[in-house]
CSV table of C-alpha atoms in Angstrom, one decimal:
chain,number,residue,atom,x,y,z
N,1,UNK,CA,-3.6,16.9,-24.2
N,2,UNK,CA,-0.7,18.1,-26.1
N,3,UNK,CA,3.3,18.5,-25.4
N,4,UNK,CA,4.5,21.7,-24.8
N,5,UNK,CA,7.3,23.0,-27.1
N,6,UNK,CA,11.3,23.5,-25.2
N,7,UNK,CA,11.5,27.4,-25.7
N,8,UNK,CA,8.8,27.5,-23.3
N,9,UNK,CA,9.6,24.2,-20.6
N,10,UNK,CA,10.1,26.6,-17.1
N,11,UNK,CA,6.7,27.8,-16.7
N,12,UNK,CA,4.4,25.5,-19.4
N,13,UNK,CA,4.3,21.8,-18.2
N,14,UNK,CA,5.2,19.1,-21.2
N,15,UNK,CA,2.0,17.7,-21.2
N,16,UNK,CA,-1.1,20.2,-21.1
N,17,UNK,CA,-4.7,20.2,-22.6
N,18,UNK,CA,-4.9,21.6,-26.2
N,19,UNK,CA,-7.1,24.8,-25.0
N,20,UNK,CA,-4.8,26.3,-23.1
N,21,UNK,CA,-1.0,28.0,-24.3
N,22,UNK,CA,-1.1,30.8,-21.8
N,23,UNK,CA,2.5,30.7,-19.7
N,24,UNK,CA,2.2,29.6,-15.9
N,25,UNK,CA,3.0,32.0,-13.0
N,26,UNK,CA,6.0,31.5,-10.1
N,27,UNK,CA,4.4,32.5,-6.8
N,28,UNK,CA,5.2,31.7,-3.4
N,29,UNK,CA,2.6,29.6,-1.3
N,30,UNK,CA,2.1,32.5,0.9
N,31,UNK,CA,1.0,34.7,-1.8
N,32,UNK,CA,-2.1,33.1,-2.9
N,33,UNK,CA,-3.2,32.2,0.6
N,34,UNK,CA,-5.4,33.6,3.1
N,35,UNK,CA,-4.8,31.0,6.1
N,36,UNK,CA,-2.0,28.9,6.9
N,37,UNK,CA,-1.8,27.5,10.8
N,38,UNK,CA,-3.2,24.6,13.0
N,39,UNK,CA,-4.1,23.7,16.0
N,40,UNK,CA,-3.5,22.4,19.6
N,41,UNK,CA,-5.2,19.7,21.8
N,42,UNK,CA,-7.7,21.1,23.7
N,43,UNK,CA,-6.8,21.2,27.8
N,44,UNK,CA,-8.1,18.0,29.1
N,45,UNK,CA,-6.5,16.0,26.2
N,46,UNK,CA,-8.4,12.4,25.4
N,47,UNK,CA,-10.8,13.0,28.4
N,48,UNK,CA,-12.3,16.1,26.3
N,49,UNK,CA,-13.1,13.9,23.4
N,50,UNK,CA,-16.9,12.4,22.6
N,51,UNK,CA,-18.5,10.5,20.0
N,52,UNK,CA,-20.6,13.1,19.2
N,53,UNK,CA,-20.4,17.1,18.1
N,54,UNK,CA,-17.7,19.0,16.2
N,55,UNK,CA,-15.4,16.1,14.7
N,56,UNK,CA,-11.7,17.0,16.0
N,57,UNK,CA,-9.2,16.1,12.9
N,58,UNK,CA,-5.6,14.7,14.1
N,59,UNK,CA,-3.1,13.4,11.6
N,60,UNK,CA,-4.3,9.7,11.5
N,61,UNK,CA,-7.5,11.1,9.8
N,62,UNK,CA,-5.8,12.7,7.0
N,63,UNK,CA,-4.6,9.5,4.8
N,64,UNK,CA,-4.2,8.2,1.2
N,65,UNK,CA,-4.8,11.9,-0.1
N,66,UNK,CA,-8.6,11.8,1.7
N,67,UNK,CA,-10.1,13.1,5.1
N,68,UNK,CA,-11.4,9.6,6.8
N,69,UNK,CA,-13.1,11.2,10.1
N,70,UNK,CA,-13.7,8.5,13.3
N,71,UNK,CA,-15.3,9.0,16.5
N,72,UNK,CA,-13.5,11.9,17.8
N,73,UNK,CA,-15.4,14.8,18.5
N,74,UNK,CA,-15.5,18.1,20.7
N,75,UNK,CA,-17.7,20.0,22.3
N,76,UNK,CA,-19.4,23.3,21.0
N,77,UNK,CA,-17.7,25.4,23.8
N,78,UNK,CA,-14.0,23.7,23.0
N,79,UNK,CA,-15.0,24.6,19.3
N,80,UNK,CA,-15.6,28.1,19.9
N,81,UNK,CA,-12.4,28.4,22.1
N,82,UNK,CA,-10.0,27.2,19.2
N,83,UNK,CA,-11.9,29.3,16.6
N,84,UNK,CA,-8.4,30.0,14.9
N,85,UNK,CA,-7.9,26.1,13.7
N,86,UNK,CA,-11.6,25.9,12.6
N,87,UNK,CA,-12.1,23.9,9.2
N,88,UNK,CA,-14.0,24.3,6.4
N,89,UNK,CA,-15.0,22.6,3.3
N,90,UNK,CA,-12.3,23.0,0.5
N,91,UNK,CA,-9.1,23.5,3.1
N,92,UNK,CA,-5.9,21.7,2.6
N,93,UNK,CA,-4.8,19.6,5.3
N,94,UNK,CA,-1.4,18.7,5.5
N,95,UNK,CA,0.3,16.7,8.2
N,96,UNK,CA,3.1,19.0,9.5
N,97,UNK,CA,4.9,16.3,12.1
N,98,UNK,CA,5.5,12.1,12.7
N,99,UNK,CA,5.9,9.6,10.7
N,100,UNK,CA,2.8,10.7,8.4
N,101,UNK,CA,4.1,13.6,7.7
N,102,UNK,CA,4.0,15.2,4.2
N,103,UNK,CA,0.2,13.5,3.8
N,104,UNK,CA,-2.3,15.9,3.0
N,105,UNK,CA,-5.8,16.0,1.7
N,106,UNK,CA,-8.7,18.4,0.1
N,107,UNK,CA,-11.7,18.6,2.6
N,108,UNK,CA,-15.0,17.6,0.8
N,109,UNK,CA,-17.5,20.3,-0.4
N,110,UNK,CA,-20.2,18.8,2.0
N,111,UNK,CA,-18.1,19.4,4.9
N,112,UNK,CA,-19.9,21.5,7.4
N,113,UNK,CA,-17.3,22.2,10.4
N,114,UNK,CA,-14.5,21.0,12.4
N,115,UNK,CA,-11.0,21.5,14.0
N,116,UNK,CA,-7.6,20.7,14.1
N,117,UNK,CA,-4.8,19.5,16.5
N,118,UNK,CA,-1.4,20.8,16.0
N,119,UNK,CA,0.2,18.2,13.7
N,120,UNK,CA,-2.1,19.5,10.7
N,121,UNK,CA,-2.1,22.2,9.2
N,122,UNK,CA,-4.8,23.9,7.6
N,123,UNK,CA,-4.1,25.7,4.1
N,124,UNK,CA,-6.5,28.0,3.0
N,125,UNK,CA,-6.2,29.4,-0.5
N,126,UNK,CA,-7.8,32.8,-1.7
N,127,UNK,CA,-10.2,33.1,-4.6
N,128,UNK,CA,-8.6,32.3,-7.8
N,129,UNK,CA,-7.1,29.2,-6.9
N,130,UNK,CA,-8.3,25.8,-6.3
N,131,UNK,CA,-7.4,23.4,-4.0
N,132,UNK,CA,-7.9,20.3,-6.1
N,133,UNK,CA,-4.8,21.5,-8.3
N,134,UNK,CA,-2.9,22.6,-5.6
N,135,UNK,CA,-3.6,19.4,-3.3
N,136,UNK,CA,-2.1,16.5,-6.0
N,137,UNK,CA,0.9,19.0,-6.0
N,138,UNK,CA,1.9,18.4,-2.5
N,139,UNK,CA,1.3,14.9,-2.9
N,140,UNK,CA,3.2,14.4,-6.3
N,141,UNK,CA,6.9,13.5,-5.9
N,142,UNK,CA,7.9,17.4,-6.8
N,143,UNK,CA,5.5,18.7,-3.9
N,144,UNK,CA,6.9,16.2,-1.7
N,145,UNK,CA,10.6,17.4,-2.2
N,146,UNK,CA,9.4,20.7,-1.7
N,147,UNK,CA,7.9,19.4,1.8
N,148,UNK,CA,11.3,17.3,2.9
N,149,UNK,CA,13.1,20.7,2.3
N,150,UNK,CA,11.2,22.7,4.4
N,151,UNK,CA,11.7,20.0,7.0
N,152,UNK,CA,12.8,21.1,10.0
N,153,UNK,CA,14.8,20.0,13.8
N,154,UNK,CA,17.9,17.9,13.6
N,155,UNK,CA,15.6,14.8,12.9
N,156,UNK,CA,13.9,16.7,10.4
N,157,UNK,CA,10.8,16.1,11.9
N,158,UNK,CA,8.7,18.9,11.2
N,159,UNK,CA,7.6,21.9,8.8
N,160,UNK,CA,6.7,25.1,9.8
N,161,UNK,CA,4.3,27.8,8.8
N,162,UNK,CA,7.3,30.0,7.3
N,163,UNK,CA,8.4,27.4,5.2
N,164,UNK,CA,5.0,26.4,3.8
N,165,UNK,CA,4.6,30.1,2.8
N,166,UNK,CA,7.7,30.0,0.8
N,167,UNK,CA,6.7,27.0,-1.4
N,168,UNK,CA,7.6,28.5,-4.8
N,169,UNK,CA,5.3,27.1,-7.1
N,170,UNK,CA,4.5,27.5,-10.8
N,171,UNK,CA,0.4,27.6,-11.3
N,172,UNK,CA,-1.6,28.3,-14.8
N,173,UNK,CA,-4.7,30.0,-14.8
N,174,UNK,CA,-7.7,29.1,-12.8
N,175,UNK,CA,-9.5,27.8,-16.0
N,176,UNK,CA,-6.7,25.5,-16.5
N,177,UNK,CA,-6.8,25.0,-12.6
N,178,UNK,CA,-9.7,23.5,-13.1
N,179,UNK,CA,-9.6,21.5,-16.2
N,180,UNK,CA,-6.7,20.1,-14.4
N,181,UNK,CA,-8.3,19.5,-10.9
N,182,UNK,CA,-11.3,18.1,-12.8
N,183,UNK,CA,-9.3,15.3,-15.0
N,184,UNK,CA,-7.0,14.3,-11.5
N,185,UNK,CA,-10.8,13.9,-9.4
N,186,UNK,CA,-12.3,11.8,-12.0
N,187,UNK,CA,-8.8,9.6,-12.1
N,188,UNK,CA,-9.3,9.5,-8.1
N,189,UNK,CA,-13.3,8.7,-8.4
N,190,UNK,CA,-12.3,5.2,-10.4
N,191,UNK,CA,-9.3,4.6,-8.2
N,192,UNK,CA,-11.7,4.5,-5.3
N,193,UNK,CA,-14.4,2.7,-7.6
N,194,UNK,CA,-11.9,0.0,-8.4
N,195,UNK,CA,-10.7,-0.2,-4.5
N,196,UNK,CA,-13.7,-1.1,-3.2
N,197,UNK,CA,-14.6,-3.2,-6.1
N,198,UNK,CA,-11.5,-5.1,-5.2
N,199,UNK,CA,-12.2,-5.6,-1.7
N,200,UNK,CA,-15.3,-7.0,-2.3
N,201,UNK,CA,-14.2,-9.3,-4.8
N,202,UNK,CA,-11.1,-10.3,-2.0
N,203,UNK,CA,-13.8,-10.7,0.8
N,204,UNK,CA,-15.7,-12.9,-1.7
N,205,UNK,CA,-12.5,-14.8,-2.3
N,206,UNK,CA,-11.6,-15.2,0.8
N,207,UNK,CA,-15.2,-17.0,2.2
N,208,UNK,CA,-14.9,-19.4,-1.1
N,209,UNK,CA,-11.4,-20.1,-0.1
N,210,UNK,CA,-12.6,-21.5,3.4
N,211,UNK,CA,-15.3,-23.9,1.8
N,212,UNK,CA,-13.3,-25.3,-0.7
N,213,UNK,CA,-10.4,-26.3,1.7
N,214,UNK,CA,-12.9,-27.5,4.7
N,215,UNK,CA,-14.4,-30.0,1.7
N,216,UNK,CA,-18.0,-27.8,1.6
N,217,UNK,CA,-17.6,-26.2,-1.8
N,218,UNK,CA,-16.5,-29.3,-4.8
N,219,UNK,CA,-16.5,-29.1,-8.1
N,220,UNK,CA,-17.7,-32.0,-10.3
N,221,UNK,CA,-16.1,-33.0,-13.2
N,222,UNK,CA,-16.5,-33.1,-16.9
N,223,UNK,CA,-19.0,-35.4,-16.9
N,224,UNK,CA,-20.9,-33.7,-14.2
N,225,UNK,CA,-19.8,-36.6,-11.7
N,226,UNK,CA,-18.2,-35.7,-7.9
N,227,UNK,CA,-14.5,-36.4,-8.0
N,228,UNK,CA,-12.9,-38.7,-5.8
N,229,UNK,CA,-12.8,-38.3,-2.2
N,230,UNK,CA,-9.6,-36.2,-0.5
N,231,UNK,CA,-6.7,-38.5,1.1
N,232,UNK,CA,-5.1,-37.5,4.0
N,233,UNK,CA,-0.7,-37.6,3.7
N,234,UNK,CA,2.0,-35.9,5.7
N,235,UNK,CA,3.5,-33.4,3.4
N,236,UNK,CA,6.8,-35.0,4.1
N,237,UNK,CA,5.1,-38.2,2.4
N,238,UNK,CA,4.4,-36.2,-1.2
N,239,UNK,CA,7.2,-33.6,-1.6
N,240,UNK,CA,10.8,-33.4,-1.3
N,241,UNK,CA,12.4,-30.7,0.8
N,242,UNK,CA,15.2,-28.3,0.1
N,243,UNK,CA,17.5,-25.3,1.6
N,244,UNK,CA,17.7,-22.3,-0.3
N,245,UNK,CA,21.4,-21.1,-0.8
N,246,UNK,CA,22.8,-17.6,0.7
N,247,UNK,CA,22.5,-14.8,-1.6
N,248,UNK,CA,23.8,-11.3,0.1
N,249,UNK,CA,22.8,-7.9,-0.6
N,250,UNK,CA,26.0,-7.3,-1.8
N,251,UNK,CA,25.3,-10.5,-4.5
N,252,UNK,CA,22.5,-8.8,-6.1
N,253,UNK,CA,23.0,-6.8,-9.9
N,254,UNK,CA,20.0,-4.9,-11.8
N,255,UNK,CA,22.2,-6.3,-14.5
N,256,UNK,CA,22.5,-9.9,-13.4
N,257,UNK,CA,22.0,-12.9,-15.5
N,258,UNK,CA,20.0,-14.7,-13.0
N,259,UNK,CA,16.5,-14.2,-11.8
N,260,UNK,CA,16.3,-14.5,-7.9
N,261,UNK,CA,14.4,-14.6,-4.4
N,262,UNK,CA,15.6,-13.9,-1.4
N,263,UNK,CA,13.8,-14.9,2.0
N,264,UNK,CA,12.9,-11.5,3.4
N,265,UNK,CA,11.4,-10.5,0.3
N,266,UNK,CA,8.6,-13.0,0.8
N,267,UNK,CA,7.3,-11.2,3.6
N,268,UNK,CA,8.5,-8.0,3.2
N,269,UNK,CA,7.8,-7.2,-0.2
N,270,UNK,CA,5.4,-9.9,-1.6
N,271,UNK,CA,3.4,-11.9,0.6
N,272,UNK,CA,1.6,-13.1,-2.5
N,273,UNK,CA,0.6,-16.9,-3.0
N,274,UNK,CA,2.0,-16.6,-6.6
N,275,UNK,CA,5.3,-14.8,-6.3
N,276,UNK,CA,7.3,-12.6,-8.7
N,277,UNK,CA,10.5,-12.1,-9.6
N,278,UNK,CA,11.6,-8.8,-8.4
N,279,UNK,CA,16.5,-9.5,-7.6
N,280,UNK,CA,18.8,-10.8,-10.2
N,281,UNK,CA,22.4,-11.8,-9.1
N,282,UNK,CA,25.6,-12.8,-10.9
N,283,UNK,CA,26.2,-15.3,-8.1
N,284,UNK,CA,27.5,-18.5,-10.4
N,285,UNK,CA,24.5,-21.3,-11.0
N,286,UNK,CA,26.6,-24.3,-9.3
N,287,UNK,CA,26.6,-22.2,-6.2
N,288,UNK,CA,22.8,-22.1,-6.0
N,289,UNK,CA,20.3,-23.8,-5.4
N,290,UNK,CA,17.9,-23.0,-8.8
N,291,UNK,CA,13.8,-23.1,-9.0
N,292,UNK,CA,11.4,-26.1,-10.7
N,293,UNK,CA,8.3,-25.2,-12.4
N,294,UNK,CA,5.7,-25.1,-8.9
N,295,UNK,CA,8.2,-25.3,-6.2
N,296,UNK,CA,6.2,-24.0,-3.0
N,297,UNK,CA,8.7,-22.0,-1.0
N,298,UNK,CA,8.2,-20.7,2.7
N,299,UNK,CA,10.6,-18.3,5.0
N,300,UNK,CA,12.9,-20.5,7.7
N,301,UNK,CA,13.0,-17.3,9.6
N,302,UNK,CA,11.9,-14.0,10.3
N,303,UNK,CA,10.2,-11.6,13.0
N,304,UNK,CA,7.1,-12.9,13.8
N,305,UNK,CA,5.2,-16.6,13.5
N,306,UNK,CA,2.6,-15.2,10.8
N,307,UNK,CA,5.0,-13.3,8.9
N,308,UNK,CA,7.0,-16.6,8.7
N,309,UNK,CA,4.0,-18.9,7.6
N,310,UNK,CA,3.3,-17.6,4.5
N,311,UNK,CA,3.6,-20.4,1.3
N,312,UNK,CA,4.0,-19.1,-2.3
N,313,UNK,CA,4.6,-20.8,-5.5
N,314,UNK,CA,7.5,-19.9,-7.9
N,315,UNK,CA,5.8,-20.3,-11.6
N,316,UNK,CA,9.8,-20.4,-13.6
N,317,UNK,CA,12.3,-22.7,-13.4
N,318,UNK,CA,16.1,-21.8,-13.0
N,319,UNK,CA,15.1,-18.9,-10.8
N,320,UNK,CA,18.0,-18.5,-7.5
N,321,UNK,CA,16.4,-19.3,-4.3
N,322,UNK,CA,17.8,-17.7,-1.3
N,323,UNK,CA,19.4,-19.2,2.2
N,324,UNK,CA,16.7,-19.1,4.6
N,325,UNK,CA,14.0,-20.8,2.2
N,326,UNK,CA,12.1,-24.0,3.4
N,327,UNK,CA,11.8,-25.3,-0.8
N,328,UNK,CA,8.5,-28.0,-1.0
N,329,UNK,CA,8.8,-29.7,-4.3
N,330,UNK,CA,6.3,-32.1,-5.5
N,331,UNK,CA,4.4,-33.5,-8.1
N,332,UNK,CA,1.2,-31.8,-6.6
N,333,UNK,CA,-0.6,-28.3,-8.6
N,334,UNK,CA,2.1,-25.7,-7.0
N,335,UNK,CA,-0.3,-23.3,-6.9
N,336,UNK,CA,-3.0,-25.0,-5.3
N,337,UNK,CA,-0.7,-26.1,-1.9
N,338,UNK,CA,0.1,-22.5,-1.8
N,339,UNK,CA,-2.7,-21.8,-1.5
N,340,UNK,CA,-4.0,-24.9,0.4
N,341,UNK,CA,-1.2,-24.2,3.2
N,342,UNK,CA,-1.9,-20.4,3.5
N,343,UNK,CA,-6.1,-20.9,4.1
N,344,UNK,CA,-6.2,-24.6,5.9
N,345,UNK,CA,-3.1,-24.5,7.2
N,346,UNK,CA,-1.6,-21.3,8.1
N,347,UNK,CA,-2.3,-21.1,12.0
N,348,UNK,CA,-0.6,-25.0,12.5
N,349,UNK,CA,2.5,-23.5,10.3
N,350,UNK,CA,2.8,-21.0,12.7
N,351,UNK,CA,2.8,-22.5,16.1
N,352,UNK,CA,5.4,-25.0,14.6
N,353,UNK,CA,8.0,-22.1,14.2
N,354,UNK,CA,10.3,-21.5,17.0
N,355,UNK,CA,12.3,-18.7,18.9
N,356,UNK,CA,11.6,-15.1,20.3
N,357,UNK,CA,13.3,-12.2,19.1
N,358,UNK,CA,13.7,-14.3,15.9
N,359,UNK,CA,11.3,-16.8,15.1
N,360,UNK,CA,12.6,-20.0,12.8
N,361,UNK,CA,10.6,-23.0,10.5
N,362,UNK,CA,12.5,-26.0,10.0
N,363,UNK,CA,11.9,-28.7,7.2
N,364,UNK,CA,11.8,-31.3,9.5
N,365,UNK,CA,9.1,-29.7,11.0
N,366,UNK,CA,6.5,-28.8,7.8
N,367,UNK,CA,7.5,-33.0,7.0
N,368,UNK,CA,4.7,-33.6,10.0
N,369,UNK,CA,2.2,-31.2,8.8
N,370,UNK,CA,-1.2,-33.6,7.7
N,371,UNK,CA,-2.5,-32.1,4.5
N,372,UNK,CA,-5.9,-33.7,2.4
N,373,UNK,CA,-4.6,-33.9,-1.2
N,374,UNK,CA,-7.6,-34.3,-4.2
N,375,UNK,CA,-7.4,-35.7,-7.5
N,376,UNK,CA,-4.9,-33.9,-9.7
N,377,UNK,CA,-7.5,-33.0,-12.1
N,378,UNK,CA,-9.5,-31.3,-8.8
């Protein structure tokens, strides 16, 4: 790939590959299309659908820029009356309404037949143009301006057909289509190769997790010998507990001089045993309350009793720890009781938090909790 030179930036993208110099076209979307509609659910609604026949597309099967079909199905006959929102292989489906809206996806090649309701929308191109250019488009943060602007209702909670055709886009050649549509699928092939490489390896985590903290998987030591047997404490009986101090929206800088972590973020945002730093704040250190090297730290509140019983360990010291943080300090591997509390012990954290609407963990409380600590060097 090469950068394009400024005299030509409108219609020749910055970055291009080396073969090509010819200058892209402006069309409108409904210029180089031959379809652009959807569908309806058929009379009968759910009671129509089977597990078997002509798989019937909604907008929950068109997600993270693929078509993942389920069991929903229609008949033959329902088929052949909604003959208009038929799919075929190479479509565009976009979601036109809801909360998914703006997701869209290319329909495989192997795809043999199916239908649409009427919250996507199928977008057929004509010859010359290929879908797997077009498709990262609509999904790129351009494409999805272009979709928010064709929005439409007071809630802006729809596009229509008229404003999909007048997309303006700027498109090179169908060579370069290609070229293009060809680097962007391989980039998606490892993505996906990765994924599921990564959820096997979590999976595998996960059942290694659960023998090491029930005492069925140990490791032996350097000598090949079996380390000492686990004691049982209260955590209140190895660790000292602290209270986070307040830190407001309104505290945080992107040019502070202090690294910090609020409670919600814990939840929200990370959710990770080991957490990062994501806040700073100018809020003045003798105000705070600031981090040690392997302090555990776990919400006092939030919406629901999982969400709330989630440990991580902070790996920096002098980082700001928010109001609403149960702080475990101890002389104990950090990263280990995170991880210790979160497999062995997340369920009994859980059912000691209180409330309804708001559910709250109190210090006091984790104090009781019986933990099996092992040899440091374990």
């Amino acid at each position: 790939m090469e950068v394009a030179t400024k005299k030509t930036k409108q219609l020749v993208p910055e970055l291009r590959f080396k073969e090509f110099d010819e200058m892209w076209n402006s069309q409108l979307l409904g210029n180089i299309v031959s379809k652009v509609g959807s569908g309806s659910t058929p009379s009968g609604g759910v009671q129509v659908y089977q597990k078997e026949g002509v798989p019937f597309i909604r907008s929950q099967n068109v997600t993270g820029n693929e078509l993942v079909l389920d069991e929903t199905h229609i008949s033959e006959s329902i088929n052949r009356k909604m003959k208009g929102s038929i799919v075929k292989a190479h479509d565009i489906l976009l979601n036109i309404t809801g909360g998914s809206i703006g997701r869209s996806c290319v329909v495989p090649s192997n795809f043999v037949i199916g239908n649409v309701n009427q919250h996507v929308c199928i977008i057929r191109l004509k010859s010359g143009y290929t879908p797997r250019f077009l498709q990262p488009f609509l999904a790129s943060h351009k494409g999805q301006k272009l979709l928010y602007q064709g929005m439409t209702g007071s809630g802006r909670e729809g596009i229509n057909f008229q404003s999909i055709r007048l997309f303006k886009l700027t498109i090179p050649s169908l060579p370069e289509q290609q070229k293009i549509a060809s680097f962007l699928s391989a980039v998606d092939e490892k993505i996906q190769q990765l994924t599921k490489k990564a959820a096997l390896l979590e999976q595998y985590k996960k059942g290694v997790m659960q023998q090491l903290f029930s005492g069925k998987l140990r490791f032996k030591d350097e000598n090949g010998k079996d380390y000492p047997e686990w004691e049982e404490k209260r955590l209140g009986d190895v660790a000292t507990f602290l209270k986070g101090k307040g830190i407001s929206k309104a505290d945080l800088s992107d040019e502070g001089v202090l690294e910090c972590i609020r409670y919600g973020e814990l939840y929200t945002v990370y959710g990770e045993t080991i957490v990062e730093v994501a806040s700073r704040t100018n809020v003045p250190k003798k105000e705070l309350v600031l981090s040690e090297i392997d302090d555990v730290i776990i919400p006092a509140s939030g919406e629901t009793q999982i969400d709330i019983a989630t440990a991580s360990c902070v790996r920096k010291s002098n980082v700001a720890l928010g109001g609403d943080l149960n702080i475990i300090r101890s002389s104990n591997d950090g990263v280990f009781l995170a991880y210790y509390l979160n497999n062995a012990l997340k369920l009994d954290i859980a059912r000691l938090s209180q409330g309804i609407s708001v559910v709250h963990l109190y210090s006091s409380q984790l104090k009781s909790l019986k933990i099996d600590i092992p040899s440091i060097d374990e």
